[in-house]
mmCIF file of C-alpha atoms in Angstrom:
data_model
loop_
_atom_site.group_PDB
_atom_site.id
_atom_site.type_symbol
_atom_site.label_atom_id
_atom_site.label_comp_id
_atom_site.label_asym_id
_atom_site.label_seq_id
_atom_site.Cartn_x
_atom_site.Cartn_y
_atom_site.Cartn_z
ATOM 1 C CA UNK X 1472 3.986 29.117 -30.596
ATOM 2 C CA UNK X 1473 1.616 26.392 -31.722
ATOM 3 C CA UNK X 1474 3.078 23.196 -33.132
ATOM 4 C CA UNK X 1475 1.464 20.734 -35.514
ATOM 5 C CA UNK X 1476 3.260 17.885 -33.725
ATOM 6 C CA UNK X 1477 3.627 17.049 -30.036
ATOM 7 C CA UNK X 1478 6.040 14.128 -30.069
ATOM 8 C CA UNK X 1479 8.548 13.257 -32.802
ATOM 9 C CA UNK X 1480 11.071 10.499 -33.369
ATOM 10 C CA UNK X 1481 14.558 10.717 -34.845
ATOM 11 C CA UNK X 1482 16.587 7.914 -36.418
ATOM 12 C CA UNK X 1483 19.737 7.365 -38.461
ATOM 13 C CA UNK X 1484 19.739 4.807 -41.247
ATOM 14 C CA UNK X 1485 22.014 3.382 -43.932
ATOM 15 C CA UNK X 1486 25.741 4.087 -43.905
ATOM 16 C CA UNK X 1487 26.944 6.256 -41.030
ATOM 17 C CA UNK X 1488 28.484 9.647 -41.725
ATOM 18 C CA UNK X 1489 30.437 12.068 -39.502
ATOM 19 C CA UNK X 1490 28.040 14.753 -38.321
ATOM 20 C CA UNK X 1491 25.029 12.498 -37.790
ATOM 21 C CA UNK X 1492 25.351 12.987 -34.028
ATOM 22 C CA UNK X 1493 25.365 16.749 -34.511
ATOM 23 C CA UNK X 1494 22.136 16.419 -36.510
ATOM 24 C CA UNK X 1495 20.521 14.262 -33.803
ATOM 25 C CA UNK X 1496 21.549 16.827 -31.186
ATOM 26 C CA UNK X 1497 20.057 19.643 -33.235
ATOM 27 C CA UNK X 1498 16.754 17.809 -33.722
ATOM 28 C CA UNK X 1499 16.438 17.103 -29.995
ATOM 29 C CA UNK X 1500 17.264 20.618 -28.857
ATOM 30 C CA UNK X 1501 15.246 22.349 -31.575
ATOM 31 C CA UNK X 1502 12.254 20.183 -30.660
ATOM 32 C CA UNK X 1503 12.571 20.898 -26.937
ATOM 33 C CA UNK X 1504 12.929 24.621 -27.594
ATOM 34 C CA UNK X 1505 9.443 24.467 -29.145
ATOM 35 C CA UNK X 1506 7.976 22.258 -26.428
ATOM 36 C CA UNK X 1507 7.980 19.145 -28.612
ATOM 37 C CA UNK X 1508 8.948 15.821 -27.041
ATOM 38 C CA UNK X 1509 11.657 13.857 -28.866
ATOM 39 C CA UNK X 1510 12.155 10.082 -28.938
ATOM 40 C CA UNK X 1511 15.344 8.447 -30.201
ATOM 41 C CA UNK X 1512 14.945 5.327 -32.350
ATOM 42 C CA UNK X 1513 17.914 2.961 -32.313
ATOM 43 C CA UNK X 1514 19.105 0.990 -35.360
ATOM 44 C CA UNK X 1515 17.076 2.829 -37.968
ATOM 45 C CA UNK X 1516 13.884 1.333 -39.388
ATOM 46 C CA UNK X 1517 14.739 -2.009 -37.828
ATOM 47 C CA UNK X 1518 14.500 -0.385 -34.405
ATOM 48 C CA UNK X 1519 11.280 1.361 -35.389
ATOM 49 C CA UNK X 1520 9.713 -2.009 -36.205
ATOM 50 C CA UNK X 1521 10.874 -3.598 -32.942
ATOM 51 C CA UNK X 1522 10.257 -0.542 -30.751
ATOM 52 C CA UNK X 1523 13.905 -0.019 -29.742
ATOM 53 C CA UNK X 1524 13.541 3.540 -28.446
ATOM 54 C CA UNK X 1525 14.659 5.951 -25.732
ATOM 55 C CA UNK X 1526 13.375 9.252 -24.418
ATOM 56 C CA UNK X 1527 15.663 12.183 -25.209
ATOM 57 C CA UNK X 1528 16.299 14.959 -22.717
ATOM 58 C CA UNK X 1529 18.504 17.977 -23.492
ATOM 59 C CA UNK X 1530 21.302 16.403 -21.484
ATOM 60 C CA UNK X 1531 20.993 13.167 -23.452
ATOM 61 C CA UNK X 1532 22.730 14.828 -26.385
ATOM 62 C CA UNK X 1533 25.402 16.736 -24.484
ATOM 63 C CA UNK X 1534 28.962 16.284 -25.737
ATOM 64 C CA UNK X 1535 28.050 14.370 -28.905
ATOM 65 C CA UNK X 1536 28.505 17.152 -31.473
ATOM 66 C CA UNK X 1537 32.186 16.232 -31.775
ATOM 67 C CA UNK X 1538 31.674 12.476 -32.021
ATOM 68 C CA UNK X 1539 31.750 10.479 -35.251
ATOM 69 C CA UNK X 1540 29.368 7.640 -36.010
ATOM 70 C CA UNK X 1541 25.867 7.784 -34.547
ATOM 71 C CA UNK X 1542 24.778 7.260 -30.942
ATOM 72 C CA UNK X 1543 21.488 5.875 -32.307
ATOM 73 C CA UNK X 1544 23.336 3.215 -34.286
ATOM 74 C CA UNK X 1545 22.303 2.365 -37.822
ATOM 75 C CA UNK X 1546 21.206 -0.706 -39.724
ATOM 76 C CA UNK X 1547 19.780 -1.771 -43.038
ATOM 77 C CA UNK X 1548 16.402 -3.463 -42.767
ATOM 78 C CA UNK X 1549 15.053 -5.791 -45.456
ATOM 79 C CA UNK X 1550 11.817 -6.280 -43.517
ATOM 80 C CA UNK X 1551 11.023 -2.586 -43.805
ATOM 81 C CA UNK X 1552 11.085 -2.892 -47.601
ATOM 82 C CA UNK X 1553 7.884 -4.933 -47.370
ATOM 83 C CA UNK X 1554 4.387 -3.574 -46.763
ATOM 84 C CA UNK X 1555 4.102 -5.770 -43.685
ATOM 85 C CA UNK X 1556 7.293 -4.267 -42.256
ATOM 86 C CA UNK X 1557 6.159 -0.741 -43.007
ATOM 87 C CA UNK X 1558 2.840 -1.446 -41.293
ATOM 88 C CA UNK X 1559 4.693 -2.699 -38.199
ATOM 89 C CA UNK X 1560 6.779 0.502 -38.148
ATOM 90 C CA UNK X 1561 3.659 2.633 -38.526
ATOM 91 C CA UNK X 1562 1.997 0.677 -35.710
ATOM 92 C CA UNK X 1563 4.991 1.415 -33.466
ATOM 93 C CA UNK X 1564 4.639 5.120 -34.241
ATOM 94 C CA UNK X 1565 0.949 4.890 -33.293
ATOM 95 C CA UNK X 1566 1.740 2.991 -30.081
ATOM 96 C CA UNK X 1567 4.357 5.557 -29.020
ATOM 97 C CA UNK X 1568 2.231 8.520 -30.061
ATOM 98 C CA UNK X 1569 4.756 9.735 -32.627
ATOM 99 C CA UNK X 1570 3.147 12.180 -35.015
ATOM 100 C CA UNK X 1571 6.415 13.144 -36.708
ATOM 101 C CA UNK X 1572 9.692 11.507 -37.725
ATOM 102 C CA UNK X 1573 13.095 12.872 -38.722
ATOM 103 C CA UNK X 1574 15.142 10.362 -40.745
ATOM 104 C CA UNK X 1575 18.859 11.036 -41.252
ATOM 105 C CA UNK X 1576 20.634 9.191 -44.067
ATOM 106 C CA UNK X 1577 20.744 8.747 -47.827
ATOM 107 C CA UNK X 1578 18.194 8.112 -50.558
ATOM 108 C CA UNK X 1579 17.256 4.685 -49.131
ATOM 109 C CA UNK X 1580 16.466 6.385 -45.833
ATOM 110 C CA UNK X 1581 14.302 8.919 -47.657
ATOM 111 C CA UNK X 1582 12.417 6.167 -49.477
ATOM 112 C CA UNK X 1583 11.660 4.664 -46.091
ATOM 113 C CA UNK X 1584 10.339 7.984 -44.804
ATOM 114 C CA UNK X 1585 8.340 8.367 -47.999
ATOM 115 C CA UNK X 1586 6.701 4.987 -47.366
ATOM 116 C CA UNK X 1587 5.835 5.892 -43.758
ATOM 117 C CA UNK X 1588 4.168 9.146 -44.806
ATOM 118 C CA UNK X 1589 1.490 7.071 -46.535
ATOM 119 C CA UNK X 1590 0.418 5.854 -43.090
ATOM 120 C CA UNK X 1591 -0.300 9.388 -41.922
ATOM 121 C CA UNK X 1592 3.023 10.094 -40.200
ATOM 122 C CA UNK X 1593 4.647 13.467 -40.851
ATOM 123 C CA UNK X 1594 8.196 12.804 -42.064
ATOM 124 C CA UNK X 1595 11.258 14.877 -42.903
ATOM 125 C CA UNK X 1596 14.604 13.588 -44.167
ATOM 126 C CA UNK X 1597 18.078 15.020 -43.556
ATOM 127 C CA UNK X 1598 20.835 14.124 -46.059
ATOM 128 C CA UNK X 1599 23.696 12.341 -44.312
ATOM 129 C CA UNK X 1600 26.145 10.450 -46.536
ATOM 130 C CA UNK X 1601 29.859 10.826 -47.256
ATOM 131 C CA UNK X 1602 29.244 10.331 -50.993
ATOM 132 C CA UNK X 1603 27.478 13.719 -51.401
ATOM 133 C CA UNK X 1604 25.225 11.991 -53.935
ATOM 134 C CA UNK X 1605 21.762 13.188 -52.861
ATOM 135 C CA UNK X 1606 20.452 14.832 -56.067
ATOM 136 C CA UNK X 1607 18.285 17.484 -54.407
ATOM 137 C CA UNK X 1608 21.024 18.842 -52.127
ATOM 138 C CA UNK X 1609 24.289 20.552 -52.965
ATOM 139 C CA UNK X 1610 25.823 19.175 -49.780
ATOM 140 C CA UNK X 1611 25.354 16.171 -47.512
ATOM 141 C CA UNK X 1612 26.486 15.728 -43.910
ATOM 142 C CA UNK X 1613 29.780 13.850 -43.657
ATOM 143 C CA UNK X 1614 31.261 14.725 -47.038
ATOM 144 C CA UNK X 1615 33.754 17.297 -45.800
ATOM 145 C CA UNK X 1616 35.036 15.072 -42.986
ATOM 146 C CA UNK X 1617 35.438 12.089 -45.328
ATOM 147 C CA UNK X 1618 37.332 14.256 -47.812
ATOM 148 C CA UNK X 1619 39.680 15.548 -45.138
ATOM 149 C CA UNK X 1620 40.272 12.021 -43.830
ATOM 150 C CA UNK X 1621 41.171 10.792 -47.311
ATOM 151 C CA UNK X 1622 43.370 13.801 -48.096
ATOM 152 C CA UNK X 1623 45.249 13.364 -44.830
ATOM 153 C CA UNK X 1624 45.876 9.689 -45.632
ATOM 154 C CA UNK X 1625 47.039 10.508 -49.160
ATOM 155 C CA UNK X 1626 49.395 13.209 -47.901
ATOM 156 C CA UNK X 1627 51.006 10.616 -45.644
ATOM 157 C CA UNK X 1628 51.214 8.118 -48.484
ATOM 158 C CA UNK X 1629 52.826 10.711 -50.705
ATOM 159 C CA UNK X 1630 55.678 11.112 -48.231
ATOM 160 C CA UNK X 1631 56.663 7.484 -48.545
ATOM 161 C CA UNK X 1632 55.916 7.265 -52.286
ATOM 162 C CA UNK X 1633 58.214 10.245 -52.875
ATOM 163 C CA UNK X 1634 60.946 8.717 -50.741
ATOM 164 C CA UNK X 1635 60.866 5.490 -52.746
ATOM 165 C CA UNK X 1636 59.979 7.052 -56.128
ATOM 166 C CA UNK X 1637 56.868 4.916 -56.481
ATOM 167 C CA UNK X 1638 53.338 4.993 -57.831
ATOM 168 C CA UNK X 1639 50.419 4.746 -55.402
ATOM 169 C CA UNK X 1640 46.857 3.732 -56.312
ATOM 170 C CA UNK X 1641 44.365 4.820 -53.655
ATOM 171 C CA UNK X 1642 40.779 3.575 -53.671
ATOM 172 C CA UNK X 1643 38.195 5.792 -51.988
ATOM 173 C CA UNK X 1644 34.485 5.205 -51.443
ATOM 174 C CA UNK X 1645 31.953 6.012 -54.128
ATOM 175 C CA UNK X 1646 30.238 3.011 -55.683
ATOM 176 C CA UNK X 1647 27.864 5.013 -57.831
ATOM 177 C CA UNK X 1648 29.186 8.556 -57.438
ATOM 178 C CA UNK X 1649 32.636 10.066 -57.863
ATOM 179 C CA UNK X 1650 32.191 13.343 -55.961
ATOM 180 C CA UNK X 1651 34.452 12.169 -53.129
ATOM 181 C CA UNK X 1652 37.190 10.916 -55.452
ATOM 182 C CA UNK X 1653 37.106 14.050 -57.587
ATOM 183 C CA UNK X 1654 37.255 16.407 -54.600
ATOM 184 C CA UNK X 1655 40.011 14.392 -52.920
ATOM 185 C CA UNK X 1656 41.982 14.104 -56.147
ATOM 186 C CA UNK X 1657 41.910 17.849 -56.707
ATOM 187 C CA UNK X 1658 42.763 18.593 -53.078
ATOM 188 C CA UNK X 1659 45.701 16.188 -53.020
ATOM 189 C CA UNK X 1660 47.176 17.044 -56.421
ATOM 190 C CA UNK X 1661 46.672 13.528 -57.800
ATOM 191 C CA UNK X 1662 48.303 12.448 -61.056
ATOM 192 C CA UNK X 1663 45.017 10.931 -62.234
ATOM 193 C CA UNK X 1664 41.475 10.522 -60.865
ATOM 194 C CA UNK X 1665 38.996 7.874 -61.995
ATOM 195 C CA UNK X 1666 35.257 8.212 -61.305
ATOM 196 C CA UNK X 1667 32.237 6.115 -62.361
ATOM 197 C CA UNK X 1668 30.557 9.069 -64.118
ATOM 198 C CA UNK X 1669 33.256 9.194 -66.793
ATOM 199 C CA UNK X 1670 34.138 6.309 -69.111
ATOM 200 C CA UNK X 1671 37.796 5.425 -68.615
ATOM 201 C CA UNK X 1672 40.229 5.721 -71.498
ATOM 202 C CA UNK X 1673 43.061 3.999 -69.651
ATOM 203 C CA UNK X 1674 45.805 5.054 -72.039
ATOM 204 C CA UNK X 1675 44.906 8.748 -71.964
ATOM 205 C CA UNK X 1676 43.388 9.047 -68.484
ATOM 206 C CA UNK X 1677 46.116 7.157 -66.626
ATOM 207 C CA UNK X 1678 49.151 6.022 -68.605
ATOM 208 C CA UNK X 1679 49.754 9.250 -70.511
ATOM 209 C CA UNK X 1680 49.268 11.322 -67.372
ATOM 210 C CA UNK X 1681 51.932 9.269 -65.612
ATOM 211 C CA UNK X 1682 54.258 9.623 -68.598
ATOM 212 C CA UNK X 1683 53.634 13.371 -68.782
ATOM 213 C CA UNK X 1684 54.404 13.731 -65.084
ATOM 214 C CA UNK X 1685 57.597 11.687 -65.445
ATOM 215 C CA UNK X 1686 58.801 13.732 -68.420
ATOM 216 C CA UNK X 1687 58.135 16.864 -66.348
ATOM 217 C CA UNK X 1688 60.511 15.543 -63.698
ATOM 218 C CA UNK X 1689 58.226 13.831 -61.210
ATOM 219 C CA UNK X 1690 59.321 10.456 -59.892
ATOM 220 C CA UNK X 1691 56.257 9.561 -57.791
ATOM 221 C CA UNK X 1692 52.632 9.316 -58.908
ATOM 222 C CA UNK X 1693 49.297 9.319 -57.085
ATOM 223 C CA UNK X 1694 46.233 7.725 -58.704
ATOM 224 C CA UNK X 1695 42.869 8.198 -56.935
ATOM 225 C CA UNK X 1696 40.089 5.747 -57.831
ATOM 226 C CA UNK X 1697 36.437 5.760 -56.776
ATOM 227 C CA UNK X 1698 35.444 2.179 -55.955
ATOM 228 C CA UNK X 1699 32.716 2.332 -58.610
ATOM 229 C CA UNK X 1700 35.259 3.155 -61.306
ATOM 230 C CA UNK X 1701 37.134 -0.123 -60.886
ATOM 231 C CA UNK X 1702 39.288 -2.149 -58.555
ATOM 232 C CA UNK X 1703 42.450 -0.411 -57.395
ATOM 233 C CA UNK X 1704 44.257 -3.763 -57.617
ATOM 234 C CA UNK X 1705 43.262 -4.227 -61.266
ATOM 235 C CA UNK X 1706 44.224 -0.660 -62.115
ATOM 236 C CA UNK X 1707 47.609 -1.091 -60.441
ATOM 237 C CA UNK X 1708 48.227 -4.234 -62.499
ATOM 238 C CA UNK X 1709 47.384 -2.396 -65.722
ATOM 239 C CA UNK X 1710 49.749 0.427 -64.760
ATOM 240 C CA UNK X 1711 52.501 -2.108 -64.149
ATOM 241 C CA UNK X 1712 51.926 -3.736 -67.544
ATOM 242 C CA UNK X 1713 51.928 -0.388 -69.376
ATOM 243 C CA UNK X 1714 54.791 1.371 -67.580
ATOM 244 C CA UNK X 1715 56.807 -1.291 -65.698
ATOM 245 C CA UNK X 1716 56.169 0.673 -62.506
ATOM 246 C CA UNK X 1717 55.404 -1.364 -59.378
ATOM 247 C CA UNK X 1718 52.383 0.464 -57.877
ATOM 248 C CA UNK X 1719 51.367 0.146 -54.238
ATOM 249 C CA UNK X 1720 47.629 -0.194 -53.551
ATOM 250 C CA UNK X 1721 45.827 1.385 -50.597
ATOM 251 C CA UNK X 1722 42.097 0.874 -50.046
ATOM 252 C CA UNK X 1723 40.960 3.464 -47.507
ATOM 253 C CA UNK X 1724 37.632 1.715 -46.917
ATOM 254 C CA UNK X 1725 35.584 2.482 -43.821
ATOM 255 C CA UNK X 1726 38.211 4.733 -42.281
ATOM 256 C CA UNK X 1727 36.520 7.441 -44.375
ATOM 257 C CA UNK X 1728 33.265 7.034 -42.463
ATOM 258 C CA UNK X 1729 34.748 7.608 -39.021
ATOM 259 C CA UNK X 1730 36.467 10.376 -37.150
ATOM 260 C CA UNK X 1731 35.607 13.670 -35.522
ATOM 261 C CA UNK X 1732 33.377 15.721 -37.855
ATOM 262 C CA UNK X 1733 34.792 18.947 -39.235
ATOM 263 C CA UNK X 1734 33.342 22.343 -38.318
ATOM 264 C CA UNK X 1735 31.577 22.442 -41.677
ATOM 265 C CA UNK X 1736 29.810 19.140 -41.044
ATOM 266 C CA UNK X 1737 28.881 20.092 -37.482
ATOM 267 C CA UNK X 1738 27.360 23.409 -38.540
ATOM 268 C CA UNK X 1739 25.629 21.964 -41.621
ATOM 269 C CA UNK X 1740 24.150 19.151 -39.522
ATOM 270 C CA UNK X 1741 22.993 21.586 -36.845
ATOM 271 C CA UNK X 1742 21.269 23.884 -39.330
ATOM 272 C CA UNK X 1743 19.628 20.968 -41.128
ATOM 273 C CA UNK X 1744 18.426 19.396 -37.882
ATOM 274 C CA UNK X 1745 16.902 22.676 -36.754
ATOM 275 C CA UNK X 1746 15.199 23.149 -40.120
ATOM 276 C CA UNK X 1747 13.738 19.626 -40.049
ATOM 277 C CA UNK X 1748 11.986 20.347 -36.744
ATOM 278 C CA UNK X 1749 10.660 23.634 -38.124
ATOM 279 C CA UNK X 1750 9.198 21.729 -41.084
ATOM 280 C CA UNK X 1751 7.355 19.247 -38.857
ATOM 281 C CA UNK X 1752 6.213 21.964 -36.457
ATOM 282 C CA UNK X 1753 4.539 23.720 -39.378
ATOM 283 C CA UNK X 1754 2.550 20.594 -40.196
ATOM 284 C CA UNK X 1755 4.401 19.756 -43.398
ATOM 285 C CA UNK X 1756 5.168 16.159 -44.364
ATOM 286 C CA UNK X 1757 7.012 14.091 -46.950
ATOM 287 C CA UNK X 1758 9.808 16.676 -47.011
ATOM 288 C CA UNK X 1759 13.563 16.497 -47.257
ATOM 289 C CA UNK X 1760 15.952 19.170 -46.003
ATOM 290 C CA UNK X 1761 18.450 20.263 -48.623
ATOM 291 C CA UNK X 1762 21.041 22.889 -49.393
ATOM 292 C CA UNK X 1763 20.283 25.066 -52.427
ATOM 293 C CA UNK X 1764 22.415 28.006 -53.529
ATOM 294 C CA UNK X 1765 24.124 27.929 -50.147
ATOM 295 C CA UNK X 1766 20.889 28.167 -48.138
ATOM 296 C CA UNK X 1767 19.133 25.492 -46.063
ATOM 297 C CA UNK X 1768 15.645 24.795 -47.424
ATOM 298 C CA UNK X 1769 13.332 21.839 -48.011
ATOM 299 C CA UNK X 1770 11.394 20.160 -50.800
ATOM 300 C CA UNK X 1771 9.012 17.277 -51.440
ATOM 301 C CA UNK X 1772 10.714 13.886 -51.070
ATOM 302 C CA UNK X 1773 9.028 12.567 -54.230
ATOM 303 C CA UNK X 1774 10.452 15.465 -56.213
ATOM 304 C CA UNK X 1775 13.859 15.140 -54.597
ATOM 305 C CA UNK X 1776 14.169 11.410 -55.300
ATOM 306 C CA UNK X 1777 13.198 11.946 -58.939
ATOM 307 C CA UNK X 1778 16.170 14.266 -59.517
ATOM 308 C CA UNK X 1779 19.583 13.165 -60.768
ATOM 309 C CA UNK X 1780 22.997 14.439 -59.688
ATOM 310 C CA UNK X 1781 26.003 14.281 -61.961
ATOM 311 C CA UNK X 1782 29.478 15.764 -62.041
ATOM 312 C CA UNK X 1783 29.448 18.895 -64.167
ATOM 313 C CA UNK X 1784 31.616 19.021 -67.277
ATOM 314 C CA UNK X 1785 33.345 22.103 -65.909
ATOM 315 C CA UNK X 1786 34.613 20.024 -62.991
ATOM 316 C CA UNK X 1787 36.082 17.481 -65.392
ATOM 317 C CA UNK X 1788 37.775 20.339 -67.270
ATOM 318 C CA UNK X 1789 39.373 21.552 -64.048
ATOM 319 C CA UNK X 1790 40.463 17.996 -63.252
ATOM 320 C CA UNK X 1791 42.037 17.498 -66.690
ATOM 321 C CA UNK X 1792 43.963 20.761 -66.374
ATOM 322 C CA UNK X 1793 45.298 19.927 -62.914
ATOM 323 C CA UNK X 1794 46.251 16.244 -63.274
ATOM 324 C CA UNK X 1795 49.193 14.652 -65.026
ATOM 325 C CA UNK X 1796 51.711 17.317 -64.004
#
């Protein structure tokens, strides 16, 4: 079994996501199963510039598949956005003898890998972000865990909202994408869901849904808002002005990033990590692992970054039919 690479590095970059550790574990063990040495790079591209690395053995990644966060830590690195920073990172790869790199994260992480490939380093990205907003992949590591965390919190909130006959406005993550909010809203039976992909008609999308629910006999209301669709505090104030209700605001924030990854995220991360090593072993570069039609595959990073991902109209139709009752 001949490999195109002898020693590869693995890093996590950008926002952390549950399942990143499972992906790191898969990369290390898949590499070792092929006789490829694996080096861990701490703190993303910042650590690659400074040479903050460790040698991975099989035992180094024991008992991490169930852990949230990332044992390699993560950081955003402005220096790496410059040519000088990229050259430093490439020089570190040369010094360490790294002929391949697996980068786990979102589109910013992939752009970093894309830049490194120009210096002759074989690179492969793995999509890890709770927003599920990587255009070339149907699924990203961490999404399912984040959804379950948010749904669990909303279920608990509903208990107290129902007891006090109140309205709750819950803000979930999603600055530029509403996949998390939409999924959570459907799963939790929200009265209304607001996402950045759809222009808000406040009267119809929120107020009338609350009124419809009240006329139907409901006395408590759950509004789910993606952070990119507006401030939960502002939306609560508008609800108060329109209905005289006194909404309670909950911003879930970074609690959505943490926690033990679900089985789906562990398995998805493991399959993607294994596939990334296979890609590098074949001598391919500038690739990103993705999920297409339910299967794990890969494509050119340039092509992947050029794609756009939106919420399908059918999903909005389902949402409209389910909310407000």
